[in-house]
PDB file of N, CA, C and O in Angstrom:
ATOM      1  N   MET A   1     122.868 193.851 145.039  1.00  0.00           N
ATOM      2  CA  MET A   1     121.920 193.260 144.929  1.00  0.00           C
ATOM      3  C   MET A   1     120.635 193.987 144.437  1.00  0.00           C
ATOM      4  O   MET A   1     119.559 193.278 143.761  1.00  0.00           O
ATOM      5  N   LYS A   2     120.655 195.387 144.403  1.00  0.00           N
ATOM      6  CA  LYS A   2     119.672 195.889 143.409  1.00  0.00           C
ATOM      7  C   LYS A   2     119.359 195.942 142.169  1.00  0.00           C
ATOM      8  O   LYS A   2     118.763 195.941 141.462  1.00  0.00           O
ATOM      9  N   THR A   3     120.665 195.549 141.619  1.00  0.00           N
ATOM     10  CA  THR A   3     120.602 195.249 140.246  1.00  0.00           C
ATOM     11  C   THR A   3     119.974 194.228 139.832  1.00  0.00           C
ATOM     12  O   THR A   3     119.652 193.817 138.878  1.00  0.00           O
ATOM     13  N   LYS A   4     120.448 192.919 140.274  1.00  0.00           N
ATOM     14  CA  LYS A   4     119.975 191.440 140.192  1.00  0.00           C
ATOM     15  C   LYS A   4     118.117 192.026 140.161  1.00  0.00           C
ATOM     16  O   LYS A   4     117.409 190.888 139.713  1.00  0.00           O
ATOM     17  N   LEU A   5     117.974 192.481 141.348  1.00  0.00           N
ATOM     18  CA  LEU A   5     116.076 192.942 141.335  1.00  0.00           C
ATOM     19  C   LEU A   5     115.370 193.646 140.699  1.00  0.00           C
ATOM     20  O   LEU A   5     115.086 192.786 140.016  1.00  0.00           O
ATOM     21  N   ARG A   6     116.260 194.351 140.244  1.00  0.00           N
ATOM     22  CA  ARG A   6     115.920 195.188 138.728  1.00  0.00           C
ATOM     23  C   ARG A   6     115.798 194.331 137.358  1.00  0.00           C
ATOM     24  O   ARG A   6     114.487 194.243 136.960  1.00  0.00           O
ATOM     25  N   THR A   7     116.844 193.253 137.432  1.00  0.00           N
ATOM     26  CA  THR A   7     116.983 192.608 136.446  1.00  0.00           C
ATOM     27  C   THR A   7     116.001 191.567 136.883  1.00  0.00           C
ATOM     28  O   THR A   7     115.082 191.176 135.450  1.00  0.00           O
ATOM     29  N   LEU A   8     115.613 190.905 137.712  1.00  0.00           N
ATOM     30  CA  LEU A   8     114.347 189.977 138.015  1.00  0.00           C
ATOM     31  C   LEU A   8     113.072 190.968 137.354  1.00  0.00           C
ATOM     32  O   LEU A   8     112.275 189.949 136.559  1.00  0.00           O
ATOM     33  N   PHE A   9     113.260 191.958 138.158  1.00  0.00           N
ATOM     34  CA  PHE A   9     111.660 192.364 137.740  1.00  0.00           C
ATOM     35  C   PHE A   9     111.394 192.607 136.546  1.00  0.00           C
ATOM     36  O   PHE A   9     110.562 192.906 135.622  1.00  0.00           O
ATOM     37  N   MET A  10     112.452 193.503 135.861  1.00  0.00           N
ATOM     38  CA  MET A  10     112.384 193.528 134.531  1.00  0.00           C
ATOM     39  C   MET A  10     111.895 191.439 133.646  1.00  0.00           C
ATOM     40  O   MET A  10     111.524 192.026 132.281  1.00  0.00           O
ATOM     41  N   SER A  11     112.775 191.392 133.853  1.00  0.00           N
ATOM     42  CA  SER A  11     112.587 189.836 132.996  1.00  0.00           C
ATOM     43  C   SER A  11     110.722 189.357 133.424  1.00  0.00           C
ATOM     44  O   SER A  11     110.258 189.216 132.485  1.00  0.00           O
ATOM     45  N   LEU A  12     110.485 189.156 134.532  1.00  0.00           N
ATOM     46  CA  LEU A  12     109.569 189.227 134.478  1.00  0.00           C
ATOM     47  C   LEU A  12     107.875 190.270 133.584  1.00  0.00           C
ATOM     48  O   LEU A  12     107.184 189.311 133.256  1.00  0.00           O
ATOM     49  N   PHE A  13     108.463 191.482 133.931  1.00  0.00           N
ATOM     50  CA  PHE A  13     107.697 192.328 132.948  1.00  0.00           C
ATOM     51  C   PHE A  13     107.436 192.046 131.722  1.00  0.00           C
ATOM     52  O   PHE A  13     106.801 191.698 131.267  1.00  0.00           O
ATOM     53  N   ALA A  14     108.810 191.919 131.143  1.00  0.00           N
ATOM     54  CA  ALA A  14     108.774 191.203 130.135  1.00  0.00           C
ATOM     55  C   ALA A  14     108.278 189.766 129.466  1.00  0.00           C
ATOM     56  O   ALA A  14     108.011 189.859 128.452  1.00  0.00           O
ATOM     57  N   ALA A  15     108.419 189.050 130.385  1.00  0.00           N
ATOM     58  CA  ALA A  15     107.495 187.831 130.223  1.00  0.00           C
ATOM     59  C   ALA A  15     105.818 187.978 130.082  1.00  0.00           C
ATOM     60  O   ALA A  15     105.300 187.564 129.379  1.00  0.00           O
ATOM     61  N   CYS A  16     105.690 188.914 131.148  1.00  0.00           N
ATOM     62  CA  CYS A  16     104.102 189.037 131.287  1.00  0.00           C
ATOM     63  C   CYS A  16     103.425 189.643 130.458  1.00  0.00           C
ATOM     64  O   CYS A  16     102.479 189.426 129.446  1.00  0.00           O
ATOM     65  N   LEU A  17     104.509 190.684 129.878  1.00  0.00           N
ATOM     66  CA  LEU A  17     104.127 191.751 128.272  1.00  0.00           C
ATOM     67  C   LEU A  17     103.783 190.573 126.534  1.00  0.00           C
ATOM     68  O   LEU A  17     103.456 190.365 126.472  1.00  0.00           O
ATOM     69  N   CYS A  18     104.734 189.585 126.795  1.00  0.00           N
ATOM     70  CA  CYS A  18     104.650 188.655 125.871  1.00  0.00           C
ATOM     71  C   CYS A  18     103.323 188.099 126.052  1.00  0.00           C
ATOM     72  O   CYS A  18     102.942 187.194 124.795  1.00  0.00           O
ATOM     73  N   LEU A  19     103.230 187.256 127.288  1.00  0.00           N
ATOM     74  CA  LEU A  19     101.705 186.798 127.750  1.00  0.00           C
ATOM     75  C   LEU A  19     100.808 187.611 127.097  1.00  0.00           C
ATOM     76  O   LEU A  19      99.878 186.489 126.649  1.00  0.00           O
ATOM     77  N   ALA A  20     100.570 188.725 127.185  1.00  0.00           N
ATOM     78  CA  ALA A  20      99.412 189.372 126.966  1.00  0.00           C
ATOM     79  C   ALA A  20      99.529 189.452 125.661  1.00  0.00           C
ATOM     80  O   ALA A  20      98.516 189.348 125.282  1.00  0.00           O
ATOM     81  N   LEU A  21     100.217 190.096 125.171  1.00  0.00           N
ATOM     82  CA  LEU A  21     100.256 190.337 123.748  1.00  0.00           C
ATOM     83  C   LEU A  21     100.040 188.920 122.772  1.00  0.00           C
ATOM     84  O   LEU A  21      99.048 189.233 121.892  1.00  0.00           O
ATOM     85  N   ALA A  22     100.487 187.915 123.214  1.00  0.00           N
ATOM     86  CA  ALA A  22     100.232 186.254 122.658  1.00  0.00           C
ATOM     87  C   ALA A  22      98.926 186.618 122.730  1.00  0.00           C
ATOM     88  O   ALA A  22      97.513 186.041 122.140  1.00  0.00           O
ATOM     89  N   GLY A  23      98.224 186.968 123.883  1.00  0.00           N
ATOM     90  CA  GLY A  23      96.382 186.567 123.997  1.00  0.00           C
ATOM     91  C   GLY A  23      95.840 187.165 123.139  1.00  0.00           C
ATOM     92  O   GLY A  23      94.723 186.886 123.003  1.00  0.00           O
ATOM     93  N   THR A  24      96.112 188.528 123.100  1.00  0.00           N
ATOM     94  CA  THR A  24      94.951 189.727 122.320  1.00  0.00           C
ATOM     95  C   THR A  24      95.225 189.027 120.884  1.00  0.00           C
ATOM     96  O   THR A  24      94.599 188.751 120.103  1.00  0.00           O
ATOM     97  N   ALA A  25      96.384 188.280 120.639  1.00  0.00           N
ATOM     98  CA  ALA A  25      96.568 187.151 119.146  1.00  0.00           C
ATOM     99  C   ALA A  25      95.206 186.559 118.836  1.00  0.00           C
ATOM    100  O   ALA A  25      94.871 185.907 117.903  1.00  0.00           O
ATOM    101  N   LEU A  26      95.624 185.597 119.956  1.00  0.00           N
ATOM    102  CA  LEU A  26      94.419 184.482 120.045  1.00  0.00           C
ATOM    103  C   LEU A  26      92.989 185.294 120.431  1.00  0.00           C
ATOM    104  O   LEU A  26      92.292 184.228 120.134  1.00  0.00           O
ATOM    105  N   ALA A  27      93.004 185.992 120.751  1.00  0.00           N
ATOM    106  CA  ALA A  27      91.393 186.534 121.095  1.00  0.00           C
ATOM    107  C   ALA A  27      90.450 186.668 119.703  1.00  0.00           C
ATOM    108  O   ALA A  27      89.543 186.912 119.830  1.00  0.00           O
ATOM    109  N   ALA A  28      91.402 186.993 118.279  1.00  0.00           N
ATOM    110  CA  ALA A  28      90.724 187.033 116.938  1.00  0.00           C
ATOM    111  C   ALA A  28      89.748 186.009 117.144  1.00  0.00           C
ATOM    112  O   ALA A  28      88.741 185.895 115.936  1.00  0.00           O
ATOM    113  N   GLU A  29      90.233 184.740 117.858  1.00  0.00           N
ATOM    114  CA  GLU A  29      89.426 183.441 117.597  1.00  0.00           C
ATOM    115  C   GLU A  29      88.009 182.957 117.722  1.00  0.00           C
ATOM    116  O   GLU A  29      87.927 183.841 118.875  1.00  0.00           O
ATOM    117  N   LYS A  30      87.393 182.637 117.316  1.00  0.00           N
ATOM    118  CA  LYS A  30      85.562 182.249 118.070  1.00  0.00           C
ATOM    119  C   LYS A  30      86.241 181.306 119.434  1.00  0.00           C
ATOM    120  O   LYS A  30      87.075 180.711 119.288  1.00  0.00           O
ATOM    121  N   ILE A  31      85.472 182.280 120.435  1.00  0.00           N
ATOM    122  CA  ILE A  31      85.608 181.245 121.551  1.00  0.00           C
ATOM    123  C   ILE A  31      84.200 180.391 121.995  1.00  0.00           C
ATOM    124  O   ILE A  31      83.424 180.946 121.886  1.00  0.00           O
ATOM    125  N   THR A  32      84.401 179.345 122.068  1.00  0.00           N
ATOM    126  CA  THR A  32      83.449 179.062 123.044  1.00  0.00           C
ATOM    127  C   THR A  32      83.312 178.637 124.242  1.00  0.00           C
ATOM    128  O   THR A  32      84.201 177.648 125.230  1.00  0.00           O
ATOM    129  N   LEU A  33      82.419 178.494 125.094  1.00  0.00           N
ATOM    130  CA  LEU A  33      81.865 178.683 126.037  1.00  0.00           C
ATOM    131  C   LEU A  33      80.876 177.799 127.222  1.00  0.00           C
ATOM    132  O   LEU A  33      79.456 177.843 126.552  1.00  0.00           O
ATOM    133  N   ARG A  34      81.351 176.573 127.450  1.00  0.00           N
ATOM    134  CA  ARG A  34      80.410 175.637 128.146  1.00  0.00           C
ATOM    135  C   ARG A  34      80.046 175.669 129.310  1.00  0.00           C
ATOM    136  O   ARG A  34      80.961 175.978 129.843  1.00  0.00           O
ATOM    137  N   ILE A  35      78.802 175.992 129.352  1.00  0.00           N
ATOM    138  CA  ILE A  35      78.605 176.103 130.983  1.00  0.00           C
ATOM    139  C   ILE A  35      77.418 174.928 131.576  1.00  0.00           C
ATOM    140  O   ILE A  35      76.596 174.838 131.177  1.00  0.00           O
ATOM    141  N   GLY A  36      78.546 174.388 132.496  1.00  0.00           N
ATOM    142  CA  GLY A  36      77.785 173.464 133.132  1.00  0.00           C
ATOM    143  C   GLY A  36      77.020 173.378 134.015  1.00  0.00           C
ATOM    144  O   GLY A  36      77.828 174.003 134.861  1.00  0.00           O
ATOM    145  N   ASN A  37      76.057 172.717 134.953  1.00  0.00           N
ATOM    146  CA  ASN A  37      75.595 172.640 136.102  1.00  0.00           C
ATOM    147  C   ASN A  37      74.843 171.177 136.141  1.00  0.00           C
ATOM    148  O   ASN A  37      74.261 170.993 135.207  1.00  0.00           O
ATOM    149  N   THR A  38      74.402 171.308 137.571  1.00  0.00           N
ATOM    150  CA  THR A  38      73.755 169.874 138.070  1.00  0.00           C
ATOM    151  C   THR A  38      72.174 170.107 138.357  1.00  0.00           C
ATOM    152  O   THR A  38      71.604 169.183 138.412  1.00  0.00           O
ATOM    153  N   THR A  39      71.701 171.136 137.721  1.00  0.00           N
ATOM    154  CA  THR A  39      70.011 171.538 138.238  1.00  0.00           C
ATOM    155  C   THR A  39      69.227 171.146 137.082  1.00  0.00           C
ATOM    156  O   THR A  39      69.674 170.926 135.739  1.00  0.00           O
ATOM    157  N   ALA A  40      67.885 171.031 137.446  1.00  0.00           N
ATOM    158  CA  ALA A  40      66.881 170.851 135.973  1.00  0.00           C
ATOM    159  C   ALA A  40      66.936 171.773 135.203  1.00  0.00           C
ATOM    160  O   ALA A  40      67.282 173.239 135.434  1.00  0.00           O
ATOM    161  N   PRO A  41      66.551 171.204 133.914  1.00  0.00           N
ATOM    162  CA  PRO A  41      66.336 172.699 132.421  1.00  0.00           C
ATOM    163  C   PRO A  41      65.211 173.892 133.484  1.00  0.00           C
ATOM    164  O   PRO A  41      65.640 174.711 133.195  1.00  0.00           O
ATOM    165  N   ASP A  42      64.475 173.524 134.126  1.00  0.00           N
ATOM    166  CA  ASP A  42      63.615 174.496 134.859  1.00  0.00           C
ATOM    167  C   ASP A  42      63.776 175.341 136.097  1.00  0.00           C
ATOM    168  O   ASP A  42      63.297 176.034 136.535  1.00  0.00           O
ATOM    169  N   HIS A  43      65.175 174.520 136.425  1.00  0.00           N
ATOM    170  CA  HIS A  43      65.596 175.547 138.265  1.00  0.00           C
ATOM    171  C   HIS A  43      66.147 176.650 137.573  1.00  0.00           C
ATOM    172  O   HIS A  43      66.287 177.575 137.149  1.00  0.00           O
ATOM    173  N   ILE A  44      65.469 177.784 138.436  1.00  0.00           N
ATOM    174  CA  ILE A  44      66.089 178.897 138.467  1.00  0.00           C
ATOM    175  C   ILE A  44      67.488 179.363 138.373  1.00  0.00           C
ATOM    176  O   ILE A  44      67.716 180.017 137.594  1.00  0.00           O
ATOM    177  N   LEU A  45      68.287 178.373 138.690  1.00  0.00           N
ATOM    178  CA  LEU A  45      69.643 178.518 138.337  1.00  0.00           C
ATOM    179  C   LEU A  45      70.072 178.442 136.874  1.00  0.00           C
ATOM    180  O   LEU A  45      70.701 179.344 136.430  1.00  0.00           O
ATOM    181  N   ASN A  46      69.597 177.673 136.405  1.00  0.00           N
ATOM    182  CA  ASN A  46      69.972 176.991 134.627  1.00  0.00           C
ATOM    183  C   ASN A  46      69.399 178.316 133.966  1.00  0.00           C
ATOM    184  O   ASN A  46      69.533 178.408 133.096  1.00  0.00           O
ATOM    185  N   VAL A  47      67.669 178.971 134.463  1.00  0.00           N
ATOM    186  CA  VAL A  47      66.925 179.773 133.896  1.00  0.00           C
ATOM    187  C   VAL A  47      68.069 181.196 133.954  1.00  0.00           C
ATOM    188  O   VAL A  47      67.955 181.634 132.602  1.00  0.00           O
ATOM    189  N   THR A  48      69.158 181.633 134.850  1.00  0.00           N
ATOM    190  CA  THR A  48      69.559 182.689 135.289  1.00  0.00           C
ATOM    191  C   THR A  48      70.789 182.167 134.241  1.00  0.00           C
ATOM    192  O   THR A  48      71.022 182.956 133.832  1.00  0.00           O
ATOM    193  N   LEU A  49      71.430 181.162 134.288  1.00  0.00           N
ATOM    194  CA  LEU A  49      72.169 181.053 132.938  1.00  0.00           C
ATOM    195  C   LEU A  49      72.005 180.637 131.899  1.00  0.00           C
ATOM    196  O   LEU A  49      73.134 181.585 130.987  1.00  0.00           O
ATOM    197  N   GLU A  50      71.033 180.192 130.747  1.00  0.00           N
ATOM    198  CA  GLU A  50      70.241 180.843 130.247  1.00  0.00           C
ATOM    199  C   GLU A  50      70.639 182.006 129.436  1.00  0.00           C
ATOM    200  O   GLU A  50      70.805 182.169 128.074  1.00  0.00           O
ATOM    201  N   GLU A  51      70.170 183.161 130.218  1.00  0.00           N
ATOM    202  CA  GLU A  51      69.791 184.536 129.894  1.00  0.00           C
ATOM    203  C   GLU A  51      71.273 185.099 130.344  1.00  0.00           C
ATOM    204  O   GLU A  51      71.367 185.899 129.255  1.00  0.00           O
ATOM    205  N   MET A  52      71.757 184.357 130.727  1.00  0.00           N
ATOM    206  CA  MET A  52      73.660 184.780 130.820  1.00  0.00           C
ATOM    207  C   MET A  52      74.593 184.675 129.631  1.00  0.00           C
ATOM    208  O   MET A  52      74.809 185.479 129.181  1.00  0.00           O
ATOM    209  N   ALA A  53      73.776 183.375 129.233  1.00  0.00           N
ATOM    210  CA  ALA A  53      74.653 182.688 128.030  1.00  0.00           C
ATOM    211  C   ALA A  53      74.287 183.573 126.932  1.00  0.00           C
ATOM    212  O   ALA A  53      75.021 183.914 125.830  1.00  0.00           O
ATOM    213  N   LYS A  54      73.019 183.944 126.603  1.00  0.00           N
ATOM    214  CA  LYS A  54      72.475 184.610 125.700  1.00  0.00           C
ATOM    215  C   LYS A  54      72.853 185.972 125.781  1.00  0.00           C
ATOM    216  O   LYS A  54      73.189 186.612 124.202  1.00  0.00           O
ATOM    217  N   ALA A  55      73.061 186.824 126.826  1.00  0.00           N
ATOM    218  CA  ALA A  55      73.471 187.856 126.863  1.00  0.00           C
ATOM    219  C   ALA A  55      74.847 188.177 126.387  1.00  0.00           C
ATOM    220  O   ALA A  55      75.460 189.310 125.946  1.00  0.00           O
ATOM    221  N   ILE A  56      75.619 187.385 127.049  1.00  0.00           N
ATOM    222  CA  ILE A  56      77.001 186.943 126.277  1.00  0.00           C
ATOM    223  C   ILE A  56      77.155 187.300 124.508  1.00  0.00           C
ATOM    224  O   ILE A  56      77.894 187.643 124.107  1.00  0.00           O
ATOM    225  N   ASN A  57      76.711 186.314 124.391  1.00  0.00           N
ATOM    226  CA  ASN A  57      76.300 185.665 122.885  1.00  0.00           C
ATOM    227  C   ASN A  57      76.022 187.012 121.944  1.00  0.00           C
ATOM    228  O   ASN A  57      76.647 187.552 120.940  1.00  0.00           O
ATOM    229  N   GLU A  58      74.752 187.714 122.354  1.00  0.00           N
ATOM    230  CA  GLU A  58      74.585 189.303 121.544  1.00  0.00           C
ATOM    231  C   GLU A  58      75.314 190.291 121.737  1.00  0.00           C
ATOM    232  O   GLU A  58      75.993 191.001 121.078  1.00  0.00           O
ATOM    233  N   ARG A  59      75.940 190.519 123.191  1.00  0.00           N
ATOM    234  CA  ARG A  59      77.092 191.131 123.664  1.00  0.00           C
ATOM    235  C   ARG A  59      78.223 191.191 122.560  1.00  0.00           C
ATOM    236  O   ARG A  59      79.220 191.773 122.963  1.00  0.00           O
ATOM    237  N   SER A  60      78.704 189.533 122.675  1.00  0.00           N
ATOM    238  CA  SER A  60      80.348 190.093 122.002  1.00  0.00           C
ATOM    239  C   SER A  60      80.207 189.750 120.439  1.00  0.00           C
ATOM    240  O   SER A  60      80.883 189.872 119.693  1.00  0.00           O
ATOM    241  N   GLY A  61      79.085 190.125 120.074  1.00  0.00           N
ATOM    242  CA  GLY A  61      78.540 190.407 118.457  1.00  0.00           C
ATOM    243  C   GLY A  61      79.033 188.440 117.723  1.00  0.00           C
ATOM    244  O   GLY A  61      79.564 188.785 116.284  1.00  0.00           O
ATOM    245  N   GLY A  62      79.165 187.689 118.530  1.00  0.00           N
ATOM    246  CA  GLY A  62      78.924 186.666 117.665  1.00  0.00           C
ATOM    247  C   GLY A  62      80.642 185.674 117.886  1.00  0.00           C
ATOM    248  O   GLY A  62      81.142 184.704 118.037  1.00  0.00           O
ATOM    249  N   ARG A  63      81.168 186.339 118.698  1.00  0.00           N
ATOM    250  CA  ARG A  63      83.372 186.368 119.253  1.00  0.00           C
ATOM    251  C   ARG A  63      82.995 184.823 120.145  1.00  0.00           C
ATOM    252  O   ARG A  63      83.771 184.228 120.069  1.00  0.00           O
ATOM    253  N   ILE A  64      82.453 185.187 121.005  1.00  0.00           N
ATOM    254  CA  ILE A  64      81.955 184.211 121.756  1.00  0.00           C
ATOM    255  C   ILE A  64      80.501 183.487 122.122  1.00  0.00           C
ATOM    256  O   ILE A  64      79.465 184.170 121.625  1.00  0.00           O
ATOM    257  N   GLU A  65      80.443 182.010 122.003  1.00  0.00           N
ATOM    258  CA  GLU A  65      79.274 181.305 121.637  1.00  0.00           C
ATOM    259  C   GLU A  65      79.438 180.173 122.841  1.00  0.00           C
ATOM    260  O   GLU A  65      80.098 179.625 123.404  1.00  0.00           O
ATOM    261  N   ALA A  66      77.979 181.122 123.494  1.00  0.00           N
ATOM    262  CA  ALA A  66      78.413 180.331 125.304  1.00  0.00           C
ATOM    263  C   ALA A  66      77.206 179.315 125.388  1.00  0.00           C
ATOM    264  O   ALA A  66      75.698 180.011 124.492  1.00  0.00           O
ATOM    265  N   THR A  67      77.084 178.134 126.089  1.00  0.00           N
ATOM    266  CA  THR A  67      76.250 177.337 125.617  1.00  0.00           C
ATOM    267  C   THR A  67      76.191 176.880 127.183  1.00  0.00           C
ATOM    268  O   THR A  67      76.918 176.556 127.479  1.00  0.00           O
ATOM    269  N   VAL A  68      74.800 176.469 127.774  1.00  0.00           N
ATOM    270  CA  VAL A  68      74.330 176.177 128.898  1.00  0.00           C
ATOM    271  C   VAL A  68      74.002 174.625 128.444  1.00  0.00           C
ATOM    272  O   VAL A  68      73.493 173.965 127.944  1.00  0.00           O
ATOM    273  N   TYR A  69      74.465 174.228 129.414  1.00  0.00           N
ATOM    274  CA  TYR A  69      74.546 171.886 129.700  1.00  0.00           C
ATOM    275  C   TYR A  69      73.922 171.964 130.999  1.00  0.00           C
ATOM    276  O   TYR A  69      74.648 171.914 132.240  1.00  0.00           O
ATOM    277  N   PRO A  70      72.756 172.056 131.007  1.00  0.00           N
ATOM    278  CA  PRO A  70      71.509 171.702 132.616  1.00  0.00           C
ATOM    279  C   PRO A  70      71.935 169.879 132.777  1.00  0.00           C
ATOM    280  O   PRO A  70      72.440 169.105 132.052  1.00  0.00           O
ATOM    281  N   SER A  71      71.358 169.051 134.247  1.00  0.00           N
ATOM    282  CA  SER A  71      71.238 168.176 134.385  1.00  0.00           C
ATOM    283  C   SER A  71      72.419 167.412 134.520  1.00  0.00           C
ATOM    284  O   SER A  71      72.781 166.208 133.789  1.00  0.00           O
ATOM    285  N   SER A  72      73.576 168.232 134.627  1.00  0.00           N
ATOM    286  CA  SER A  72      74.795 167.271 134.285  1.00  0.00           C
ATOM    287  C   SER A  72      75.161 166.510 133.056  1.00  0.00           C
ATOM    288  O   SER A  72      75.980 165.848 133.300  1.00  0.00           O
ATOM    289  N   GLN A  73      74.927 167.184 132.279  1.00  0.00           N
ATOM    290  CA  GLN A  73      75.290 166.326 131.271  1.00  0.00           C
ATOM    291  C   GLN A  73      76.935 166.636 130.765  1.00  0.00           C
ATOM    292  O   GLN A  73      77.254 165.767 129.722  1.00  0.00           O
ATOM    293  N   LEU A  74      77.660 167.333 131.303  1.00  0.00           N
ATOM    294  CA  LEU A  74      78.970 167.447 131.362  1.00  0.00           C
ATOM    295  C   LEU A  74      79.961 166.611 132.309  1.00  0.00           C
ATOM    296  O   LEU A  74      80.975 166.789 132.230  1.00  0.00           O
ATOM    297  N   GLY A  75      78.765 166.194 133.241  1.00  0.00           N
ATOM    298  CA  GLY A  75      79.183 165.536 134.001  1.00  0.00           C
ATOM    299  C   GLY A  75      79.260 165.774 135.498  1.00  0.00           C
ATOM    300  O   GLY A  75      78.103 166.700 135.600  1.00  0.00           O
ATOM    301  N   SER A  76      79.147 165.125 136.590  1.00  0.00           N
ATOM    302  CA  SER A  76      78.943 165.669 138.334  1.00  0.00           C
ATOM    303  C   SER A  76      79.607 166.971 138.545  1.00  0.00           C
ATOM    304  O   SER A  76      80.685 167.930 137.757  1.00  0.00           O
ATOM    305  N   LEU A  77      79.332 167.562 139.139  1.00  0.00           N
ATOM    306  CA  LEU A  77      80.040 168.792 139.761  1.00  0.00           C
ATOM    307  C   LEU A  77      81.043 168.932 139.937  1.00  0.00           C
ATOM    308  O   LEU A  77      82.246 169.276 139.649  1.00  0.00           O
ATOM    309  N   ARG A  78      81.712 167.513 140.354  1.00  0.00           N
ATOM    310  CA  ARG A  78      83.054 167.388 141.178  1.00  0.00           C
ATOM    311  C   ARG A  78      84.131 167.140 139.881  1.00  0.00           C
ATOM    312  O   ARG A  78      85.407 167.777 139.765  1.00  0.00           O
ATOM    313  N   SER A  79      83.513 166.443 138.903  1.00  0.00           N
ATOM    314  CA  SER A  79      84.066 166.359 137.678  1.00  0.00           C
ATOM    315  C   SER A  79      84.084 167.848 136.690  1.00  0.00           C
ATOM    316  O   SER A  79      85.280 167.944 135.930  1.00  0.00           O
ATOM    317  N   MET A  80      83.250 168.167 136.908  1.00  0.00           N
ATOM    318  CA  MET A  80      83.066 169.805 136.186  1.00  0.00           C
ATOM    319  C   MET A  80      84.173 170.864 136.474  1.00  0.00           C
ATOM    320  O   MET A  80      84.788 171.570 135.938  1.00  0.00           O
ATOM    321  N   THR A  81      84.233 170.589 138.146  1.00  0.00           N
ATOM    322  CA  THR A  81      84.953 171.515 138.749  1.00  0.00           C
ATOM    323  C   THR A  81      86.983 171.560 138.795  1.00  0.00           C
ATOM    324  O   THR A  81      87.460 172.081 138.540  1.00  0.00           O
ATOM    325  N   GLU A  82      87.214 169.797 138.415  1.00  0.00           N
ATOM    326  CA  GLU A  82      88.547 169.295 138.383  1.00  0.00           C
ATOM    327  C   GLU A  82      88.753 169.793 136.692  1.00  0.00           C
ATOM    328  O   GLU A  82      89.885 169.743 136.495  1.00  0.00           O
TER     329      GLU A  82
END
């Protein structure tokens, strides 16, 4: 029984390691982050999200491009969540 558990654990560990290494290979590509919300452009939530997107763009050195879409431009709250 211990041998089967150990084999299962090692197999899961190896699979997780493969996925992690595959993720680092993809990290070299530029990432586009679309941030949608349902508030007006001058709403405090949207203003805060704009500041957050600006910080992400600056701190990532251009590797991540974050853009905020207010006023349900990406769809309703439900469709964005799904």
